[in-house]
């Protein structure tokens, strides 16, 4: 759902997200001269306009900055990313759940805009994306919410995280037969864990 950026709360929340990305080094603000030149370069396929979208207030990011990157997506190779639907994930979770087990859900807070990606232009050169936010222009080499390849990149990153966490669990607790690694179901940018309370807490510490 689009937000009315004239509303103080929406505008403040959207700006706070941008400030956080700059503070963490995910975005780099261009100088006014460079920003003006970039804003005037309407033909740039690697420039997008940020607009805020209000999400469920219970999510970690209530107002998500979404980028209009239709031009970049047009020159990107076509990709697809088939994931479990919510109902499929629920059925899989229920089929594995035992009476004595617990379930925990972990949201990859602000996963978009934090995962580093290598972006190339049509000439094969490594370049940043440019994001126009109001009167400012930012550069980023991070995953932007609006790239058609975004869900696939995020899912691949999740799988790598899980492989590392599962290997670490086996290395640290491999002999604990009473608390084997928990079952993990991935839904969008969430991890759903089911297992003994001990194993879930252990796995949580490895993920964090």
PDB file of C-alpha atoms in Angstrom:
ATOM      1  CA  UNK A   1       0.000   0.000   0.000  1.00  0.00           C
ATOM      2  CA  UNK A   2       1.420   3.392  -0.990  1.00  0.00           C
ATOM      3  CA  UNK A   3       1.794   5.933   1.772  1.00  0.00           C
ATOM      4  CA  UNK A   4       0.949   9.596   1.653  1.00  0.00           C
ATOM      5  CA  UNK A   5       4.401  11.091   2.120  1.00  0.00           C
ATOM      6  CA  UNK A   6       2.805  14.362   3.181  1.00  0.00           C
ATOM      7  CA  UNK A   7       1.782  12.687   6.439  1.00  0.00           C
ATOM      8  CA  UNK A   8       4.376  13.561   9.105  1.00  0.00           C
ATOM      9  CA  UNK A   9       4.674  10.007  10.485  1.00  0.00           C
ATOM     10  CA  UNK A  10       5.158   8.409   7.059  1.00  0.00           C
ATOM     11  CA  UNK A  11       7.654  11.034   5.986  1.00  0.00           C
ATOM     12  CA  UNK A  12       9.577  10.746   9.250  1.00  0.00           C
ATOM     13  CA  UNK A  13       9.662   6.934   9.111  1.00  0.00           C
ATOM     14  CA  UNK A  14      10.779   6.936   5.479  1.00  0.00           C
ATOM     15  CA  UNK A  15      13.556   9.433   6.152  1.00  0.00           C
ATOM     16  CA  UNK A  16      14.708   7.475   9.207  1.00  0.00           C
ATOM     17  CA  UNK A  17      15.160   4.378   7.037  1.00  0.00           C
ATOM     18  CA  UNK A  18      17.271   6.363   4.580  1.00  0.00           C
ATOM     19  CA  UNK A  19      19.358   7.850   7.403  1.00  0.00           C
ATOM     20  CA  UNK A  20      19.928   4.370   8.853  1.00  0.00           C
ATOM     21  CA  UNK A  21      21.189   3.032   5.522  1.00  0.00           C
ATOM     22  CA  UNK A  22      23.592   5.966   5.194  1.00  0.00           C
ATOM     23  CA  UNK A  23      24.835   5.554   8.783  1.00  0.00           C
ATOM     24  CA  UNK A  24      25.515   1.844   8.195  1.00  0.00           C
ATOM     25  CA  UNK A  25      27.350   2.542   4.958  1.00  0.00           C
ATOM     26  CA  UNK A  26      24.742   0.823   2.769  1.00  0.00           C
ATOM     27  CA  UNK A  27      24.008   4.074   0.926  1.00  0.00           C
ATOM     28  CA  UNK A  28      26.348   6.939   0.101  1.00  0.00           C
ATOM     29  CA  UNK A  29      24.854  10.354  -0.569  1.00  0.00           C
ATOM     30  CA  UNK A  30      26.189  12.105  -3.646  1.00  0.00           C
ATOM     31  CA  UNK A  31      27.262  15.725  -3.529  1.00  0.00           C
ATOM     32  CA  UNK A  32      24.633  18.279  -4.632  1.00  0.00           C
ATOM     33  CA  UNK A  33      26.350  18.853  -7.999  1.00  0.00           C
ATOM     34  CA  UNK A  34      26.609  15.140  -8.721  1.00  0.00           C
ATOM     35  CA  UNK A  35      23.112  14.552  -7.423  1.00  0.00           C
ATOM     36  CA  UNK A  36      21.636  17.168  -9.734  1.00  0.00           C
ATOM     37  CA  UNK A  37      23.468  15.725 -12.727  1.00  0.00           C
ATOM     38  CA  UNK A  38      22.249  12.234 -11.877  1.00  0.00           C
ATOM     39  CA  UNK A  39      18.687  13.406 -11.373  1.00  0.00           C
ATOM     40  CA  UNK A  40      18.747  15.050 -14.786  1.00  0.00           C
ATOM     41  CA  UNK A  41      20.021  11.872 -16.432  1.00  0.00           C
ATOM     42  CA  UNK A  42      16.574  10.394 -17.052  1.00  0.00           C
ATOM     43  CA  UNK A  43      17.962   7.805 -19.482  1.00  0.00           C
ATOM     44  CA  UNK A  44      20.068   6.066 -16.838  1.00  0.00           C
ATOM     45  CA  UNK A  45      18.790   2.489 -16.531  1.00  0.00           C
ATOM     46  CA  UNK A  46      20.599   2.147 -13.208  1.00  0.00           C
ATOM     47  CA  UNK A  47      18.778   4.956 -11.461  1.00  0.00           C
ATOM     48  CA  UNK A  48      15.542   4.484  -9.555  1.00  0.00           C
ATOM     49  CA  UNK A  49      13.139   6.602  -7.570  1.00  0.00           C
ATOM     50  CA  UNK A  50      12.409   5.609  -3.978  1.00  0.00           C
ATOM     51  CA  UNK A  51       8.825   5.698  -2.731  1.00  0.00           C
ATOM     52  CA  UNK A  52       7.566   4.469   0.662  1.00  0.00           C
ATOM     53  CA  UNK A  53       5.094   1.610   1.039  1.00  0.00           C
ATOM     54  CA  UNK A  54       3.325   1.026   4.330  1.00  0.00           C
ATOM     55  CA  UNK A  55       3.410  -2.570   5.562  1.00  0.00           C
ATOM     56  CA  UNK A  56       1.828  -4.454   8.423  1.00  0.00           C
ATOM     57  CA  UNK A  57       2.638  -2.410  11.565  1.00  0.00           C
ATOM     58  CA  UNK A  58       3.794  -5.619  13.274  1.00  0.00           C
ATOM     59  CA  UNK A  59       6.627  -6.102  10.778  1.00  0.00           C
ATOM     60  CA  UNK A  60      10.147  -4.935  11.598  1.00  0.00           C
ATOM     61  CA  UNK A  61       9.977  -2.314   8.837  1.00  0.00           C
ATOM     62  CA  UNK A  62       6.605  -0.545   9.028  1.00  0.00           C
ATOM     63  CA  UNK A  63       7.325   1.708   6.043  1.00  0.00           C
ATOM     64  CA  UNK A  64       9.527   0.012   3.461  1.00  0.00           C
ATOM     65  CA  UNK A  65      11.454   2.087   0.913  1.00  0.00           C
ATOM     66  CA  UNK A  66      10.640   0.569  -2.487  1.00  0.00           C
ATOM     67  CA  UNK A  67      12.483   1.586  -5.634  1.00  0.00           C
ATOM     68  CA  UNK A  68      11.056   1.989  -9.124  1.00  0.00           C
ATOM     69  CA  UNK A  69      13.716   0.151 -11.136  1.00  0.00           C
ATOM     70  CA  UNK A  70      11.735  -0.821 -14.203  1.00  0.00           C
ATOM     71  CA  UNK A  71      14.492   0.392 -16.530  1.00  0.00           C
ATOM     72  CA  UNK A  72      17.152  -1.641 -14.710  1.00  0.00           C
ATOM     73  CA  UNK A  73      14.914  -4.707 -14.751  1.00  0.00           C
ATOM     74  CA  UNK A  74      14.424  -4.356 -18.497  1.00  0.00           C
ATOM     75  CA  UNK A  75      18.168  -4.767 -19.116  1.00  0.00           C
ATOM     76  CA  UNK A  76      18.608  -7.497 -16.483  1.00  0.00           C
ATOM     77  CA  UNK A  77      18.595 -11.193 -17.428  1.00  0.00           C
ATOM     78  CA  UNK A  78      15.203 -12.802 -16.720  1.00  0.00           C
ATOM     79  CA  UNK A  79      15.167 -14.722 -13.441  1.00  0.00           C
ATOM     80  CA  UNK A  80      12.597 -16.639 -11.454  1.00  0.00           C
ATOM     81  CA  UNK A  81      12.436 -17.647  -7.830  1.00  0.00           C
ATOM     82  CA  UNK A  82       9.897 -20.253  -6.765  1.00  0.00           C
ATOM     83  CA  UNK A  83       9.292 -20.243  -3.021  1.00  0.00           C
ATOM     84  CA  UNK A  84       6.910 -21.951  -0.666  1.00  0.00           C
ATOM     85  CA  UNK A  85       3.542 -20.299  -0.283  1.00  0.00           C
ATOM     86  CA  UNK A  86       2.407 -19.506   3.247  1.00  0.00           C
ATOM     87  CA  UNK A  87      -0.037 -22.431   3.197  1.00  0.00           C
ATOM     88  CA  UNK A  88       2.635 -24.839   1.893  1.00  0.00           C
ATOM     89  CA  UNK A  89       5.068 -23.680   4.562  1.00  0.00           C
ATOM     90  CA  UNK A  90       2.418 -24.157   7.247  1.00  0.00           C
ATOM     91  CA  UNK A  91       1.690 -27.698   6.059  1.00  0.00           C
ATOM     92  CA  UNK A  92       5.396 -28.552   5.991  1.00  0.00           C
ATOM     93  CA  UNK A  93       5.881 -27.139   9.475  1.00  0.00           C
ATOM     94  CA  UNK A  94       2.885 -29.038  10.876  1.00  0.00           C
ATOM     95  CA  UNK A  95       4.048 -32.301   9.302  1.00  0.00           C
ATOM     96  CA  UNK A  96       7.372 -32.078  11.143  1.00  0.00           C
ATOM     97  CA  UNK A  97       6.168 -30.705  14.469  1.00  0.00           C
ATOM     98  CA  UNK A  98       6.227 -32.990  17.513  1.00  0.00           C
ATOM     99  CA  UNK A  99       4.155 -32.429  20.690  1.00  0.00           C
ATOM    100  CA  UNK A 100       7.191 -31.551  22.818  1.00  0.00           C
ATOM    101  CA  UNK A 101       8.690 -29.112  20.322  1.00  0.00           C
ATOM    102  CA  UNK A 102       8.532 -25.338  20.107  1.00  0.00           C
ATOM    103  CA  UNK A 103       8.211 -23.072  17.077  1.00  0.00           C
ATOM    104  CA  UNK A 104      10.031 -19.776  16.582  1.00  0.00           C
ATOM    105  CA  UNK A 105       9.858 -17.252  13.766  1.00  0.00           C
ATOM    106  CA  UNK A 106      12.758 -14.975  12.820  1.00  0.00           C
ATOM    107  CA  UNK A 107      12.418 -12.050  10.471  1.00  0.00           C
ATOM    108  CA  UNK A 108      15.504 -10.998   8.514  1.00  0.00           C
ATOM    109  CA  UNK A 109      15.165  -7.400   9.611  1.00  0.00           C
ATOM    110  CA  UNK A 110      16.035  -5.015   6.788  1.00  0.00           C
ATOM    111  CA  UNK A 111      17.583  -7.804   4.703  1.00  0.00           C
ATOM    112  CA  UNK A 112      16.996  -5.743   1.609  1.00  0.00           C
ATOM    113  CA  UNK A 113      19.458  -2.844   1.379  1.00  0.00           C
ATOM    114  CA  UNK A 114      22.011  -4.742   3.515  1.00  0.00           C
ATOM    115  CA  UNK A 115      22.976  -7.690   1.270  1.00  0.00           C
ATOM    116  CA  UNK A 116      25.892  -6.663  -0.940  1.00  0.00           C
ATOM    117  CA  UNK A 117      25.529  -7.341  -4.672  1.00  0.00           C
ATOM    118  CA  UNK A 118      27.776  -6.892  -7.703  1.00  0.00           C
ATOM    119  CA  UNK A 119      25.883  -4.746 -10.208  1.00  0.00           C
ATOM    120  CA  UNK A 120      27.038  -4.422 -13.809  1.00  0.00           C
ATOM    121  CA  UNK A 121      25.793  -2.078 -16.496  1.00  0.00           C
ATOM    122  CA  UNK A 122      24.993  -3.189 -20.095  1.00  0.00           C
ATOM    123  CA  UNK A 123      28.708  -2.731 -20.926  1.00  0.00           C
ATOM    124  CA  UNK A 124      29.810  -5.197 -18.241  1.00  0.00           C
ATOM    125  CA  UNK A 125      31.240  -2.528 -15.922  1.00  0.00           C
ATOM    126  CA  UNK A 126      30.757  -2.809 -12.165  1.00  0.00           C
ATOM    127  CA  UNK A 127      28.704   0.202 -11.107  1.00  0.00           C
ATOM    128  CA  UNK A 128      26.456   1.299  -8.233  1.00  0.00           C
ATOM    129  CA  UNK A 129      22.740   1.859  -8.428  1.00  0.00           C
ATOM    130  CA  UNK A 130      21.594   5.448  -7.977  1.00  0.00           C
ATOM    131  CA  UNK A 131      18.552   6.085  -5.810  1.00  0.00           C
ATOM    132  CA  UNK A 132      16.624   9.336  -5.929  1.00  0.00           C
ATOM    133  CA  UNK A 133      14.933  10.190  -2.630  1.00  0.00           C
ATOM    134  CA  UNK A 134      13.202  13.539  -2.647  1.00  0.00           C
ATOM    135  CA  UNK A 135      15.900  16.049  -3.513  1.00  0.00           C
ATOM    136  CA  UNK A 136      18.808  13.746  -2.639  1.00  0.00           C
ATOM    137  CA  UNK A 137      20.575  11.077  -4.702  1.00  0.00           C
ATOM    138  CA  UNK A 138      22.337   8.085  -3.142  1.00  0.00           C
ATOM    139  CA  UNK A 139      24.666   5.421  -4.519  1.00  0.00           C
ATOM    140  CA  UNK A 140      24.465   1.831  -3.344  1.00  0.00           C
ATOM    141  CA  UNK A 141      25.930  -1.578  -4.130  1.00  0.00           C
ATOM    142  CA  UNK A 142      23.361  -3.318  -1.968  1.00  0.00           C
ATOM    143  CA  UNK A 143      20.249  -5.312  -2.757  1.00  0.00           C
ATOM    144  CA  UNK A 144      17.441  -2.868  -3.502  1.00  0.00           C
ATOM    145  CA  UNK A 145      13.770  -3.649  -2.984  1.00  0.00           C
ATOM    146  CA  UNK A 146      12.520  -3.294  -6.541  1.00  0.00           C
ATOM    147  CA  UNK A 147      15.075  -5.361  -8.465  1.00  0.00           C
ATOM    148  CA  UNK A 148      13.444  -8.282 -10.269  1.00  0.00           C
ATOM    149  CA  UNK A 149      16.352 -10.491  -9.180  1.00  0.00           C
ATOM    150  CA  UNK A 150      15.930  -9.407  -5.544  1.00  0.00           C
ATOM    151  CA  UNK A 151      13.896 -12.373  -4.232  1.00  0.00           C
ATOM    152  CA  UNK A 152      16.311 -14.868  -5.815  1.00  0.00           C
ATOM    153  CA  UNK A 153      19.355 -13.105  -4.338  1.00  0.00           C
ATOM    154  CA  UNK A 154      17.705 -12.922  -0.916  1.00  0.00           C
ATOM    155  CA  UNK A 155      16.750 -16.605  -1.020  1.00  0.00           C
ATOM    156  CA  UNK A 156      20.288 -17.592  -2.032  1.00  0.00           C
ATOM    157  CA  UNK A 157      21.690 -15.547   0.848  1.00  0.00           C
ATOM    158  CA  UNK A 158      19.286 -17.271   3.239  1.00  0.00           C
ATOM    159  CA  UNK A 159      20.408 -20.692   2.046  1.00  0.00           C
ATOM    160  CA  UNK A 160      24.064 -19.793   2.581  1.00  0.00           C
ATOM    161  CA  UNK A 161      23.259 -18.513   6.090  1.00  0.00           C
ATOM    162  CA  UNK A 162      21.463 -21.766   6.876  1.00  0.00           C
ATOM    163  CA  UNK A 163      24.312 -23.916   5.543  1.00  0.00           C
ATOM    164  CA  UNK A 164      26.792 -22.068   7.762  1.00  0.00           C
ATOM    165  CA  UNK A 165      24.518 -22.235  10.827  1.00  0.00           C
ATOM    166  CA  UNK A 166      23.795 -25.947  10.320  1.00  0.00           C
ATOM    167  CA  UNK A 167      27.504 -26.756   9.917  1.00  0.00           C
ATOM    168  CA  UNK A 168      28.320 -24.766  13.058  1.00  0.00           C
ATOM    169  CA  UNK A 169      25.557 -26.557  14.980  1.00  0.00           C
ATOM    170  CA  UNK A 170      26.956 -29.952  14.033  1.00  0.00           C
ATOM    171  CA  UNK A 171      30.475 -28.831  14.961  1.00  0.00           C
ATOM    172  CA  UNK A 172      29.429 -27.515  18.391  1.00  0.00           C
ATOM    173  CA  UNK A 173      26.618 -29.895  19.377  1.00  0.00           C
ATOM    174  CA  UNK A 174      26.914 -32.899  17.058  1.00  0.00           C
ATOM    175  CA  UNK A 175      26.851 -35.497  19.858  1.00  0.00           C
ATOM    176  CA  UNK A 176      23.715 -34.153  21.559  1.00  0.00           C
ATOM    177  CA  UNK A 177      21.145 -36.673  20.325  1.00  0.00           C
ATOM    178  CA  UNK A 178      18.447 -35.233  22.585  1.00  0.00           C
ATOM    179  CA  UNK A 179      18.671 -31.874  20.839  1.00  0.00           C
ATOM    180  CA  UNK A 180      19.362 -32.357  17.117  1.00  0.00           C
ATOM    181  CA  UNK A 181      19.338 -29.324  14.806  1.00  0.00           C
ATOM    182  CA  UNK A 182      15.853 -27.829  14.466  1.00  0.00           C
ATOM    183  CA  UNK A 183      13.821 -28.106  11.296  1.00  0.00           C
ATOM    184  CA  UNK A 184      13.897 -24.898   9.252  1.00  0.00           C
ATOM    185  CA  UNK A 185      11.262 -23.651   6.820  1.00  0.00           C
ATOM    186  CA  UNK A 186      11.974 -20.508   4.784  1.00  0.00           C
ATOM    187  CA  UNK A 187       9.051 -18.227   3.912  1.00  0.00           C
ATOM    188  CA  UNK A 188       9.959 -15.046   2.064  1.00  0.00           C
ATOM    189  CA  UNK A 189      12.401 -13.277   4.437  1.00  0.00           C
ATOM    190  CA  UNK A 190      11.417 -15.320   7.502  1.00  0.00           C
ATOM    191  CA  UNK A 191      12.940 -18.411   9.091  1.00  0.00           C
ATOM    192  CA  UNK A 192      10.519 -20.780  10.866  1.00  0.00           C
ATOM    193  CA  UNK A 193      12.291 -23.103  13.307  1.00  0.00           C
ATOM    194  CA  UNK A 194      10.801 -26.128  15.060  1.00  0.00           C
ATOM    195  CA  UNK A 195      12.572 -28.385  17.516  1.00  0.00           C
ATOM    196  CA  UNK A 196      13.404 -28.714  21.180  1.00  0.00           C
ATOM    197  CA  UNK A 197      13.598 -25.464  23.099  1.00  0.00           C
ATOM    198  CA  UNK A 198      17.330 -26.023  23.608  1.00  0.00           C
ATOM    199  CA  UNK A 199      18.046 -26.632  19.924  1.00  0.00           C
ATOM    200  CA  UNK A 200      15.994 -23.620  18.804  1.00  0.00           C
ATOM    201  CA  UNK A 201      17.844 -21.331  21.239  1.00  0.00           C
ATOM    202  CA  UNK A 202      21.187 -22.698  20.087  1.00  0.00           C
ATOM    203  CA  UNK A 203      20.315 -22.216  16.431  1.00  0.00           C
ATOM    204  CA  UNK A 204      19.062 -18.708  17.139  1.00  0.00           C
ATOM    205  CA  UNK A 205      22.429 -17.764  18.643  1.00  0.00           C
ATOM    206  CA  UNK A 206      24.191 -19.075  15.523  1.00  0.00           C
ATOM    207  CA  UNK A 207      21.914 -17.147  13.168  1.00  0.00           C
ATOM    208  CA  UNK A 208      22.401 -13.928  15.104  1.00  0.00           C
TER     209      UNK A 208
END
